[in-house]
mmCIF file of C-alpha atoms in Angstrom:
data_model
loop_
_atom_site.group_PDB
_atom_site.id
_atom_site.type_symbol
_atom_site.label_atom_id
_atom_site.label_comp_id
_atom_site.label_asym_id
_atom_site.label_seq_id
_atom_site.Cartn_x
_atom_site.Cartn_y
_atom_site.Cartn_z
ATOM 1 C CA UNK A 1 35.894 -9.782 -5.432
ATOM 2 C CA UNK A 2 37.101 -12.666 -3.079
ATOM 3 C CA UNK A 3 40.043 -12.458 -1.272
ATOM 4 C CA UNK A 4 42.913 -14.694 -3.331
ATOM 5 C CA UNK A 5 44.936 -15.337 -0.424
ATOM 6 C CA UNK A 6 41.562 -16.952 1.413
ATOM 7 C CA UNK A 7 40.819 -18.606 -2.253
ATOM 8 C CA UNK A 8 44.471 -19.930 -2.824
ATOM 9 C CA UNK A 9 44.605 -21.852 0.861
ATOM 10 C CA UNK A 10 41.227 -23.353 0.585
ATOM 11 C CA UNK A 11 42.369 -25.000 -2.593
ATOM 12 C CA UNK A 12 45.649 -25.651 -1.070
ATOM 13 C CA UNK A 13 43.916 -27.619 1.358
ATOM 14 C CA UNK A 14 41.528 -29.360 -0.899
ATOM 15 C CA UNK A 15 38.344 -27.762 0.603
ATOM 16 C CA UNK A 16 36.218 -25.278 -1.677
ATOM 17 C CA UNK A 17 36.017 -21.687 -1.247
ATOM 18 C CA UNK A 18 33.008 -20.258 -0.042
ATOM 19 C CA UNK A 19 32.355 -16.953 -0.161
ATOM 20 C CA UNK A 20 30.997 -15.111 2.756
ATOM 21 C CA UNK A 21 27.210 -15.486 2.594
ATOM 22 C CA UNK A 22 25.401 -11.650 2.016
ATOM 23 C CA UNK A 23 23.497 -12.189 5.170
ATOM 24 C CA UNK A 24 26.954 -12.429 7.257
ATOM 25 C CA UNK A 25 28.354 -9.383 5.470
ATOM 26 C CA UNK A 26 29.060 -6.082 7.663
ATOM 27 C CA UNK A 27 26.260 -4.002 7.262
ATOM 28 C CA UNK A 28 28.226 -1.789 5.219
ATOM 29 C CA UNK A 29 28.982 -3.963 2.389
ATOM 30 C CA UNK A 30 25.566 -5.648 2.490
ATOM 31 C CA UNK A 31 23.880 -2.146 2.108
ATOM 32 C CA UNK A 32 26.225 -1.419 -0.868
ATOM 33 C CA UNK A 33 26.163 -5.132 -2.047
ATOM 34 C CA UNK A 34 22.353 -4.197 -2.138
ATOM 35 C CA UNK A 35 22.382 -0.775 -3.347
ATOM 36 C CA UNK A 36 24.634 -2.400 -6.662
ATOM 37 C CA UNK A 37 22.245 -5.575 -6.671
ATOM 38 C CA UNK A 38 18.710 -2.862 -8.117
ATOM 39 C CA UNK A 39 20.924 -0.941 -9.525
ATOM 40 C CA UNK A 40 21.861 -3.490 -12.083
ATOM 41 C CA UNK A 41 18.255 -5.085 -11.788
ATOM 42 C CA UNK A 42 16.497 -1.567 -12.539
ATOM 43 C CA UNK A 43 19.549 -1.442 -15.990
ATOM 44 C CA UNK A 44 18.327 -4.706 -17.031
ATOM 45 C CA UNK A 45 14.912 -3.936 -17.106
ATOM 46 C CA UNK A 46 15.808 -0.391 -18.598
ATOM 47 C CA UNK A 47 17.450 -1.977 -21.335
ATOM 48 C CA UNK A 48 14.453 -4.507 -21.529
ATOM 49 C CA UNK A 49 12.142 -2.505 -21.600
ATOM 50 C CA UNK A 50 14.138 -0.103 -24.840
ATOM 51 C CA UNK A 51 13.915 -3.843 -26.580
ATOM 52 C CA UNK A 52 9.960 -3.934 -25.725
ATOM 53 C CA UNK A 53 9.249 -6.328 -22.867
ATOM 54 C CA UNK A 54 10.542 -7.489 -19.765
ATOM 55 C CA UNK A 55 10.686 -10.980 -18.359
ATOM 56 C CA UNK A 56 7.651 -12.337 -16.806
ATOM 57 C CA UNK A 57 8.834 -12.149 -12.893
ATOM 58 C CA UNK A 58 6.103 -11.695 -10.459
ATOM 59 C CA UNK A 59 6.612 -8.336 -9.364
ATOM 60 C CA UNK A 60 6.768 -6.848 -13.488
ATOM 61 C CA UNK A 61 3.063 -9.180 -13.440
ATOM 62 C CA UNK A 62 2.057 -7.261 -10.534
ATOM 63 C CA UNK A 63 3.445 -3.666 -12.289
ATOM 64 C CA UNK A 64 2.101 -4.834 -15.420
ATOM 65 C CA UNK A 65 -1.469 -5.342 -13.979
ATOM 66 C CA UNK A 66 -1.275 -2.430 -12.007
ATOM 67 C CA UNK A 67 -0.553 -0.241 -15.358
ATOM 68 C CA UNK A 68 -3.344 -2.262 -16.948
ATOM 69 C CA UNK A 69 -5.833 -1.111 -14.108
ATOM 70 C CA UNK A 70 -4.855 2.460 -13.802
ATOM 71 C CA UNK A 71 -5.208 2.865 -17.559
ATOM 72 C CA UNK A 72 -8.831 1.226 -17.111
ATOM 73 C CA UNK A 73 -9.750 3.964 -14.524
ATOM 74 C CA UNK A 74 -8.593 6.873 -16.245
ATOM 75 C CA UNK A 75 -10.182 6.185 -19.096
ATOM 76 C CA UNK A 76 -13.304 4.954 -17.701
ATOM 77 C CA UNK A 77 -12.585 1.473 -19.571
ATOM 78 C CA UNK A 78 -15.193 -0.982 -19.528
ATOM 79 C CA UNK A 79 -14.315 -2.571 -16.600
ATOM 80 C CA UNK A 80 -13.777 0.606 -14.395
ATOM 81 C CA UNK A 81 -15.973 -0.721 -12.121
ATOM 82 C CA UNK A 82 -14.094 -3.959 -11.182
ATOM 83 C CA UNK A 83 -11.471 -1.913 -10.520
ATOM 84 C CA UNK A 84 -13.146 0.908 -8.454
ATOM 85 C CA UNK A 85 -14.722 -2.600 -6.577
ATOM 86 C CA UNK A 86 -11.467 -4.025 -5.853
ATOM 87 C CA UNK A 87 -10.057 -0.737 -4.208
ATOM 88 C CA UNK A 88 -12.855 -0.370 -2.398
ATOM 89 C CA UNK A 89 -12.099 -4.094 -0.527
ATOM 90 C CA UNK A 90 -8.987 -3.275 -0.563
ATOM 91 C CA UNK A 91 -8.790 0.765 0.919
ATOM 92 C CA UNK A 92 -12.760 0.997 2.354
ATOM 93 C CA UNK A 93 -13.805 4.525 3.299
ATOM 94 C CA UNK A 94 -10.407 5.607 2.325
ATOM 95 C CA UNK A 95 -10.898 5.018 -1.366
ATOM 96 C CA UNK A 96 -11.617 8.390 -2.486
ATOM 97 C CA UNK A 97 -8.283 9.573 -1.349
ATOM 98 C CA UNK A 98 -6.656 6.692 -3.961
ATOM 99 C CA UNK A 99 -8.656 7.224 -6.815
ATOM 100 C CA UNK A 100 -8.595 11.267 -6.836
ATOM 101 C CA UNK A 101 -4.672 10.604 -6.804
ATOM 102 C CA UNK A 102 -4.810 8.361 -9.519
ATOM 103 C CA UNK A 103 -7.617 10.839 -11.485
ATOM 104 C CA UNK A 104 -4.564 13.369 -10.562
ATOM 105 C CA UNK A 105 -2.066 11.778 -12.567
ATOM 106 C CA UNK A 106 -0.085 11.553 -8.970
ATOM 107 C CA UNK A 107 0.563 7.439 -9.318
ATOM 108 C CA UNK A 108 2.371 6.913 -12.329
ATOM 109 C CA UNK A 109 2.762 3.870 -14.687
ATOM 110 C CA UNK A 110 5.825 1.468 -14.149
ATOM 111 C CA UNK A 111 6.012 0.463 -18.053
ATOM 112 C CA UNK A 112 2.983 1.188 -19.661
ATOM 113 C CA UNK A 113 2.454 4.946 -20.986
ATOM 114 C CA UNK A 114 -1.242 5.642 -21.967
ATOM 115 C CA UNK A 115 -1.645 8.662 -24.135
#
């Protein structure tokens, strides 16, 4: 909430208010401006998600793909392979370690819930 008395003189004096930028906040009330900032992000997509789908923001794409490829590995999908291929650029020798967790059912899906 902005402080009226700030509000009222800047209109007083013909010049528009401007609220403190976030960046310029204490670090307090940044941390909780934040904290309230995913908080009502992670409702909205709650309550999207009840209603079936999401919007199409790059990081759901990213969440959405990376449902779509963990699905594909743990059901040895067709293209299992690409996806074993691409961890495998992506991790090297340390691939093993990511695809026993996700054979472990330790990485879970962000929307999608494969029976």
């Amino acid at each position: 909430m902005p402080n009226l008395t700030v509000q009222l003189l800047a209109e007083m004096i013909d010049e528009p208010y401007r609220p403190t930028p976030i960046r310029k906040l204490p670090s307090k009330k940044r941390k909780q401006y934040q904290a309230d900032a995913v908080r009502s992000t992670r409702a909205k997509v709650g309550a999207a998600l009840e209603g079936g789908t999401v919007l199409a923001t790059r990081q759901h794409i990213r969440d959405a793909l990376t449902d779509a490829a963990l699905h594909i590995l743990r059901t040895g999908g067709d293209d299992a392979e690409v996806v074993r291929h691409v961890l495998v650029s992506v991790f090297g020798d340390a691939v093993e370690v990511a695809i026993e967790k996700i054979e472990a059912g330790k990485i879970e899906p962000k929307f999608f819930k494969s029976e």
